[in-house]
Tab-separated table of C-alpha atoms in Angstrom:
chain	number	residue	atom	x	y	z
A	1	UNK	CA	194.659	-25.122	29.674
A	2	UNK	CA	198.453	-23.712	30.156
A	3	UNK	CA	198.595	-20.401	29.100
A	4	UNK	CA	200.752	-20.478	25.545
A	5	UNK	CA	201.706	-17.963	23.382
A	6	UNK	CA	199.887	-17.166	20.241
A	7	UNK	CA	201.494	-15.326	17.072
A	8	UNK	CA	200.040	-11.623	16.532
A	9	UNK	CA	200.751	-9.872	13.550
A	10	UNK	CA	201.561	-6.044	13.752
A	11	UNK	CA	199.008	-4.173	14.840
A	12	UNK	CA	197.590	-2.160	11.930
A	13	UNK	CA	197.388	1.882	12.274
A	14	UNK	CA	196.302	2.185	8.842
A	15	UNK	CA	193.393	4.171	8.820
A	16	UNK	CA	193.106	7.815	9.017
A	17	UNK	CA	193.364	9.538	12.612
A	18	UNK	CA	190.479	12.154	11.648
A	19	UNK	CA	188.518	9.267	10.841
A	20	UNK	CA	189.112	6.407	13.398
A	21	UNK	CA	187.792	2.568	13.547
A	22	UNK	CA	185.043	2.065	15.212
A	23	UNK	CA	184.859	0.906	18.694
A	24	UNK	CA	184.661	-3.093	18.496
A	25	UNK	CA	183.830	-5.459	21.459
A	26	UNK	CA	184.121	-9.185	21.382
A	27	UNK	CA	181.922	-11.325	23.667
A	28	UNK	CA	180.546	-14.629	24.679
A	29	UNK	CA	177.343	-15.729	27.024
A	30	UNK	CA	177.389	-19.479	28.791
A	31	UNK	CA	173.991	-20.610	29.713
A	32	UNK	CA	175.197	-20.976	33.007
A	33	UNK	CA	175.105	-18.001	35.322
A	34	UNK	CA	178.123	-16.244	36.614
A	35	UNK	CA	179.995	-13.421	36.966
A	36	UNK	CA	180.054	-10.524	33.917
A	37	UNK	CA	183.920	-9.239	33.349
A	38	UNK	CA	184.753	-6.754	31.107
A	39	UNK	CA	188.327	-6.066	29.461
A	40	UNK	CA	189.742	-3.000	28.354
A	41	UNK	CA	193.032	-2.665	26.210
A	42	UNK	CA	195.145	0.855	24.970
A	43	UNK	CA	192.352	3.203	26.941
A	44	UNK	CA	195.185	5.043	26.418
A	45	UNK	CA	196.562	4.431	22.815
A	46	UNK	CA	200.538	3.882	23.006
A	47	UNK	CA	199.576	1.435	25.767
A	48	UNK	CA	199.072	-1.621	23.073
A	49	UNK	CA	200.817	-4.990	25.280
A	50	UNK	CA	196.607	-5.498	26.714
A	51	UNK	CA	195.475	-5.049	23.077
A	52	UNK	CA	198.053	-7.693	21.547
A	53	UNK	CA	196.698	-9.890	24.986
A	54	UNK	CA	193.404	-9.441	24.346
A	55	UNK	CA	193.496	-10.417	20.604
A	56	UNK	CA	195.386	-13.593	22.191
A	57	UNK	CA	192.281	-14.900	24.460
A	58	UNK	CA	189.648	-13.588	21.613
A	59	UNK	CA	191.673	-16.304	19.133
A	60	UNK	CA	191.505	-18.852	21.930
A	61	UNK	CA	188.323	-18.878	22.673
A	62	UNK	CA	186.980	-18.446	18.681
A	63	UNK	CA	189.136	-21.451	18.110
A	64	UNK	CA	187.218	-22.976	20.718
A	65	UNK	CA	190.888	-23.780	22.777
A	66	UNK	CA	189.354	-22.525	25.925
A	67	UNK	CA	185.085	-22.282	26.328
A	68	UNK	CA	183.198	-20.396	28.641
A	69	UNK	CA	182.351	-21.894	31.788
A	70	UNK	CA	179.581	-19.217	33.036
A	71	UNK	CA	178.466	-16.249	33.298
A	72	UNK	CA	179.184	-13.401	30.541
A	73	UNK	CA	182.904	-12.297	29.459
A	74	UNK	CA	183.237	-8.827	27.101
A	75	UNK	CA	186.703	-7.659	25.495
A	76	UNK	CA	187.250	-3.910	23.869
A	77	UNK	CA	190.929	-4.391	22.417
A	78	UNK	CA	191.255	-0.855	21.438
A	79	UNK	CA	189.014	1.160	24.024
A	80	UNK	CA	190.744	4.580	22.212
A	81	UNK	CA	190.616	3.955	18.410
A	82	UNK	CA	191.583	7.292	17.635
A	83	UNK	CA	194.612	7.574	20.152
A	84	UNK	CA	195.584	3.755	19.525
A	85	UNK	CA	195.443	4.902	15.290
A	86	UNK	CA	197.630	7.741	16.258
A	87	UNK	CA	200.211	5.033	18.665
A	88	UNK	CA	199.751	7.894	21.183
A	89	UNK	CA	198.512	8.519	24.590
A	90	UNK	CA	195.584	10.541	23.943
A	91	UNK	CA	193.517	11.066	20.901
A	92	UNK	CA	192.083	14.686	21.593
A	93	UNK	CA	192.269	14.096	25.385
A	94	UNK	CA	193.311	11.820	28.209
A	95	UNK	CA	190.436	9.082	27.928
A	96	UNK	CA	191.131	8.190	31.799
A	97	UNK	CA	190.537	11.435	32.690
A	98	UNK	CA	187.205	12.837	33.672
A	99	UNK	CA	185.566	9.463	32.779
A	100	UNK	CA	181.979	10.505	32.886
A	101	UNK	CA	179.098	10.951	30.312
A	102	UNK	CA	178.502	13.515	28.605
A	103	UNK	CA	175.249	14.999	27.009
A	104	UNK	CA	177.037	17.170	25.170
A	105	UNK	CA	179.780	15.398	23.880
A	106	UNK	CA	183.041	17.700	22.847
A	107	UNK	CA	185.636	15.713	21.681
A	108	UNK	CA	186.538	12.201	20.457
A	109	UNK	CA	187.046	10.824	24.059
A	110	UNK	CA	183.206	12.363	25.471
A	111	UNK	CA	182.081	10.198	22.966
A	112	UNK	CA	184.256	7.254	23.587
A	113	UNK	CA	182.586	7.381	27.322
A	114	UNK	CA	179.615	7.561	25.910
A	115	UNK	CA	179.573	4.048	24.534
A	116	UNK	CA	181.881	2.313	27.337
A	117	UNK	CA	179.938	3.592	29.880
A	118	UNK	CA	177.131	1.541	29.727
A	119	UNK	CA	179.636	-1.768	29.192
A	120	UNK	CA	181.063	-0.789	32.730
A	121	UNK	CA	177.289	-0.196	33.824
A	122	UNK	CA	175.888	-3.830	32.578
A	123	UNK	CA	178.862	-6.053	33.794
A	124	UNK	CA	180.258	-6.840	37.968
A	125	UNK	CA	184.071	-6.649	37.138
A	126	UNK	CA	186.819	-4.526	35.172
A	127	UNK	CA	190.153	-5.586	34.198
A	128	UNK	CA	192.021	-2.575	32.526
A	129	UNK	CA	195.211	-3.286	31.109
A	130	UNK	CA	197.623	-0.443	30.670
A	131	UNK	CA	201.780	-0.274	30.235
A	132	UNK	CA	203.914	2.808	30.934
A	133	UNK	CA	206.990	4.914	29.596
A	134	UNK	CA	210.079	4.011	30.907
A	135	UNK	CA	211.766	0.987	33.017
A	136	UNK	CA	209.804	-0.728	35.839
A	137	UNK	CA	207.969	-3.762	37.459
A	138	UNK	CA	204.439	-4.547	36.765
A	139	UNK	CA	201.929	-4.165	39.094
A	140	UNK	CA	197.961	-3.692	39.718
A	141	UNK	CA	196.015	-0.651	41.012
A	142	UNK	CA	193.209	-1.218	43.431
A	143	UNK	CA	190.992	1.784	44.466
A	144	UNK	CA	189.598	2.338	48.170
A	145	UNK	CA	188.622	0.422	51.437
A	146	UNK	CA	185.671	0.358	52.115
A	147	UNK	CA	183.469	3.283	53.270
A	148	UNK	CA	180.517	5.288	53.339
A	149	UNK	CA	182.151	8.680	52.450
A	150	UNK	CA	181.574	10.605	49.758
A	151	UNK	CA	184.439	10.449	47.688
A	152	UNK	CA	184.577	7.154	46.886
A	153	UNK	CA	181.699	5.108	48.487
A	154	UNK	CA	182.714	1.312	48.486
A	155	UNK	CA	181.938	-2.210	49.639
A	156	UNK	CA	183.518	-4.623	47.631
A	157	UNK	CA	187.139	-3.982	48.985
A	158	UNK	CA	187.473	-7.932	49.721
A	159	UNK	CA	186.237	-8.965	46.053
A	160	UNK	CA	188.311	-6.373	44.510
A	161	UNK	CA	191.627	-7.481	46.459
A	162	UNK	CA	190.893	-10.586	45.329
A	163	UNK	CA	190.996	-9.729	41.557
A	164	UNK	CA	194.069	-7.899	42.223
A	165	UNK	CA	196.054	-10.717	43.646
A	166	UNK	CA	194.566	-13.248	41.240
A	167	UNK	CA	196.411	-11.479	38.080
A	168	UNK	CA	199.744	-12.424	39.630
A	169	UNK	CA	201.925	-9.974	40.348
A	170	UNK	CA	203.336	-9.424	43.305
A	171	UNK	CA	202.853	-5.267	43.666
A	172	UNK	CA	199.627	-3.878	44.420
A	173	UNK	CA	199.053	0.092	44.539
A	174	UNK	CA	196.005	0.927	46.327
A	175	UNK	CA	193.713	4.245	47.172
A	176	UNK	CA	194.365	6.799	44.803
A	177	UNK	CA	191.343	8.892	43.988
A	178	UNK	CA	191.839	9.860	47.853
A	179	UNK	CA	195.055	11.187	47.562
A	180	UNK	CA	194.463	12.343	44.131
A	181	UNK	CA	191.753	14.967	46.054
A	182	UNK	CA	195.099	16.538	47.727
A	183	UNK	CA	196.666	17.169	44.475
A	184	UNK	CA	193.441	19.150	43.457
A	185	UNK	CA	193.008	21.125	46.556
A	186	UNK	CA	197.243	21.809	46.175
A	187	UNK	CA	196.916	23.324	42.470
A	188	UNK	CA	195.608	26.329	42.815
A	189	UNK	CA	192.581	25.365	39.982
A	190	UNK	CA	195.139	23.600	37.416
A	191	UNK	CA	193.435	20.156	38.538
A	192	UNK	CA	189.749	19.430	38.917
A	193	UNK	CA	188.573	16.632	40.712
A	194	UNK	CA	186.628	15.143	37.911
A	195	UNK	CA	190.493	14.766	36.121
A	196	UNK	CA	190.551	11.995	38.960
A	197	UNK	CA	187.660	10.105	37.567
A	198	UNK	CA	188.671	6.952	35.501
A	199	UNK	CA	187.163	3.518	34.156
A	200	UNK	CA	187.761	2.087	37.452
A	201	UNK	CA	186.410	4.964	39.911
A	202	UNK	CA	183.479	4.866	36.928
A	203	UNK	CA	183.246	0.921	37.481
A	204	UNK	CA	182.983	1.773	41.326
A	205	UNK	CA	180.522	4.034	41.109
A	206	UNK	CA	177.802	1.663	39.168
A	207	UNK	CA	178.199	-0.501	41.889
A	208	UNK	CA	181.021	-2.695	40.705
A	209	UNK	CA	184.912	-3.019	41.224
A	210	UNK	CA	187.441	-3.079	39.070
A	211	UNK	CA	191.487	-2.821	39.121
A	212	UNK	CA	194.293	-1.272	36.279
A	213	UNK	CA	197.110	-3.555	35.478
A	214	UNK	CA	200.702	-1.973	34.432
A	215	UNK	CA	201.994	-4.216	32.412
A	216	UNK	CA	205.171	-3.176	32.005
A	217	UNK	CA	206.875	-0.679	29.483
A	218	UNK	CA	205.078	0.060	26.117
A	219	UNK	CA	208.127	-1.435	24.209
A	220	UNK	CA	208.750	-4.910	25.781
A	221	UNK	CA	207.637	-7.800	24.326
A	222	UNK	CA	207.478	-9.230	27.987
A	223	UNK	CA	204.486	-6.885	28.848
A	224	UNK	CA	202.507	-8.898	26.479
A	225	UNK	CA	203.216	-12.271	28.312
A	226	UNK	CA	202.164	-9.926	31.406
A	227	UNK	CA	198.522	-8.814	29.786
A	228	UNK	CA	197.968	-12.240	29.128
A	229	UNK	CA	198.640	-13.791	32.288
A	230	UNK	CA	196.651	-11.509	33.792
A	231	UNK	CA	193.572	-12.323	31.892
A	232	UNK	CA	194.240	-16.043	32.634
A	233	UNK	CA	194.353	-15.120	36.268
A	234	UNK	CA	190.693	-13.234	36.587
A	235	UNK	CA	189.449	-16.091	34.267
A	236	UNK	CA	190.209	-18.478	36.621
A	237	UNK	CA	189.181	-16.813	39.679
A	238	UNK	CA	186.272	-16.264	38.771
A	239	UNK	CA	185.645	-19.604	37.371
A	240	UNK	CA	184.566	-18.684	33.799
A	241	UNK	CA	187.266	-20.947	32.033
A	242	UNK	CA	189.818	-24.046	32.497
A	243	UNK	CA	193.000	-22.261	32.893
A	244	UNK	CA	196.241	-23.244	34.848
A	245	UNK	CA	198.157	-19.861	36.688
A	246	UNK	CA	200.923	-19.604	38.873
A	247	UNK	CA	199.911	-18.156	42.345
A	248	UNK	CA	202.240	-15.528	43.563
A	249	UNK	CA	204.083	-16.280	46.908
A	250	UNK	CA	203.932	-13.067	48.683
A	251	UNK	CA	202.257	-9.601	47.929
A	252	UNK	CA	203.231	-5.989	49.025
A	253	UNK	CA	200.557	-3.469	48.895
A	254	UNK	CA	201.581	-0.136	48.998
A	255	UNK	CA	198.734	2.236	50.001
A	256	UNK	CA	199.123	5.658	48.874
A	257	UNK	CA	199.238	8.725	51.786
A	258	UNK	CA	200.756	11.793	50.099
A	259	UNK	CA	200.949	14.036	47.224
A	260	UNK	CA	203.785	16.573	46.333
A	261	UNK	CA	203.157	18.901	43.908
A	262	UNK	CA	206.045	21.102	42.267
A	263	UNK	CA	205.836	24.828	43.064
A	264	UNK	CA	208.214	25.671	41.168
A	265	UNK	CA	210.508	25.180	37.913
A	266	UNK	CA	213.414	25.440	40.209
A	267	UNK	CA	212.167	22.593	42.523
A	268	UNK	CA	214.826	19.303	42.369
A	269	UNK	CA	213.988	16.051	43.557
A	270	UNK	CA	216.945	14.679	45.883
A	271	UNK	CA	217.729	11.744	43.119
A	272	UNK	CA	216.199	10.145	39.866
A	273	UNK	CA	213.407	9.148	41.970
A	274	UNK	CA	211.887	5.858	40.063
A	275	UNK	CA	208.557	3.506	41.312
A	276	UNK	CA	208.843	2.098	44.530
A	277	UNK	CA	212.455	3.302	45.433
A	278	UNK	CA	212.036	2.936	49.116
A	279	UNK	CA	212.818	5.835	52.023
A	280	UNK	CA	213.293	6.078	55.584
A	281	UNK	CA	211.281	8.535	57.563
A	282	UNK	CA	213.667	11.974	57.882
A	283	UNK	CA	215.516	11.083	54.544
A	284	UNK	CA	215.419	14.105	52.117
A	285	UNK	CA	213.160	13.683	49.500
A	286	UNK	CA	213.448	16.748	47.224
A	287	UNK	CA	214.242	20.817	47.589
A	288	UNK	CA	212.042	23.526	46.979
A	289	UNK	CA	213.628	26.608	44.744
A	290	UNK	CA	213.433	28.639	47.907
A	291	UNK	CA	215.806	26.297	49.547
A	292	UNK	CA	213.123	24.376	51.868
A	293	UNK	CA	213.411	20.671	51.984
A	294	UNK	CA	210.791	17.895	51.878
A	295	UNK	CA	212.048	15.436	54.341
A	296	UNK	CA	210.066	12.095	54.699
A	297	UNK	CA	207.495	12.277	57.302
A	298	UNK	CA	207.258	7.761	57.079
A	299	UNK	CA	208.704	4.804	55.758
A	300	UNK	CA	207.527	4.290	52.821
A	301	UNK	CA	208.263	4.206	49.118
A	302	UNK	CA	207.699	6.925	45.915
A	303	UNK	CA	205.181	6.261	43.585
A	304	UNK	CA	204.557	8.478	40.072
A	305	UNK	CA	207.464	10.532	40.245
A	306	UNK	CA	207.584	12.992	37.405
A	307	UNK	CA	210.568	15.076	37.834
A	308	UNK	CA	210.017	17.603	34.878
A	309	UNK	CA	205.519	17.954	36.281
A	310	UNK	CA	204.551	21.216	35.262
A	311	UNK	CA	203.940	23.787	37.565
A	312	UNK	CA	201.168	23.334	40.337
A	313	UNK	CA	200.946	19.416	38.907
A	314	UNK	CA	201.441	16.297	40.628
A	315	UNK	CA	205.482	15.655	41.258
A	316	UNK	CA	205.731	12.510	43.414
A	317	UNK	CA	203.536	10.411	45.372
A	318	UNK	CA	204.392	8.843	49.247
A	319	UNK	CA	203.574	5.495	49.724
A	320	UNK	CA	203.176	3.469	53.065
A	321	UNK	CA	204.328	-0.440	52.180
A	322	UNK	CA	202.861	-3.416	53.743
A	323	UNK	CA	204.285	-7.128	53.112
A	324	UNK	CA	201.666	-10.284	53.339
């Protein structure tokens, strides 16, 4: 099939934020083996373009428009309830955040990774779709080469760059639990590195791979389209249905290197820093309030700026870019 576009009717946030929906997951099982994929949409709950996507492919293949080819395919539209009830990013915490079980659940989100987690454990592949505040391009997150350290132990590098290019868009991110460890050795205590621990380093760690998708900003329609193409895209690389996608010409990875974290209230970036505004080594990046400059120490590009980052937080990102 051509991906088309379905109507979806407003997304309902009816119900009561003290009491939310219940999780729901949609799935299907051919009785020929394959690959498992799992699909996450609003993790975090103003990020709705992957749950309107979702709801897209679950009336496609109910309608029997597209069919299963093999293996196993599982979709959570709202992986928050309570956040996505709320239309905000977090119900009581960041859900993405510290992404590991707990016996001792404390809040709404411990007990959302409760029941995830073993979704992530009993399928090979994660596609999380997320959007962001603001203006931007799209683009998919990939986590580490692989290695046998001990932050991030991996060996499906090649299966997971893969995925990422089969969504579609041309910018790919790549490694950032590794630099995220500089940010919590730079804070002083305000970060711990389990904050760095998402559904995809989760996904990792059970022994499978997994990317995020940004879609695009939370408001545009065009996000949607985004979502939805990139569900045809893993769908058809991994051979589970008939779907026709557009390959993408040429991809640039850019593979994180450097955190900056703000010292100060007083620190100023250099400009209105936005995603992938490029540099040259020796340009000036930002000033510190004590009048000490960050100068670029390689070609490269920002990623995550976040010019008002609270003290001893995360303020920009340095990005080496590679074209191919």
């Amino acid at each position: 099939m051509t991906v088309s576009r379905f109507h979806i009717p407003q997304l309902d946030h009816s119900p009561s934020a003290d009491q939310p929906a219940a999780l729901r997951s949609y799935g299907w099982a051919s009785a020929v083996p394959g690959p498992s994929l799992l699909i996450f949409g609003a993790v975090h709950g103003n990020e709705q373009s992957g749950t309107h996507a979702i709801h897209r492919w679950i009336e496609r293949f109910e309608s029997g428009q597209v069919r299963l080819k093999r293996g196993r395919l599982t979709m959570v539209p709202v992986a928050n309830p309570k956040a996505f009830i709320k239309n905000e990013r977090e119900g009581d915490r960041n859900l993405n955040r510290n992404f590991v079980p707990q016996a001792q659940p404390q809040n709404f989100e411990d007990h959302m990774v409760n029941a995830l987690a073993p979704l992530l454990e009993s399928h090979d592949a994660l596609l999380d779709l997320h959007s962001y505040s603001g203006e931007g391009r799209a683009f998919a997150m990939t986590g580490p080469l692989n290695n046998t350290g001990t932050l991030e132990p991996f060996a499906r590098q090649q299966e997971e760059e893969a995925f990422a290019k089969a969504v579609g868009l041309p910018v790919i991110v790549q490694g950032w639990l590794e630099v995220y460890e500089q940010a919590v050795k730079a804070s002083g205590g305000a970060l711990r590195p389990e904050h760095g621990i998402g559904t995809n380093e989760f996904m990792r760690s059970r022994g499978g791979y997994a990317i995020t998708v940004e879609s695009g900003s939370h408001e545009e329609p065009q996000a949607i389209e985004v979502a939805d193409r990139c569900i045809a895209g893993v769908l058809n690389l991994l051979e589970m249905a008939d779907v026709t996608v557009e390959p993408v010409a040429q991809y640039t990875t850019h593979h994180m290197r450097q955190v900056f974290m703000r010292e100060s209230a007083d620190d100023r970036m250099q400009q209105d820093w936005q995603n992938f505004d490029p540099f040259r080594k020796g340009d000036l990046l930002a000033t510190r309030a004590d009048g000490s400059q960050i100068l670029a120490p390689f070609d490269g590009c920002v990623i995550f700026p976040q010019a008002d980052a609270a003290v001893n937080r995360e303020w920009f990102y340095l990005a080496q870019t590679d074209h191919s």
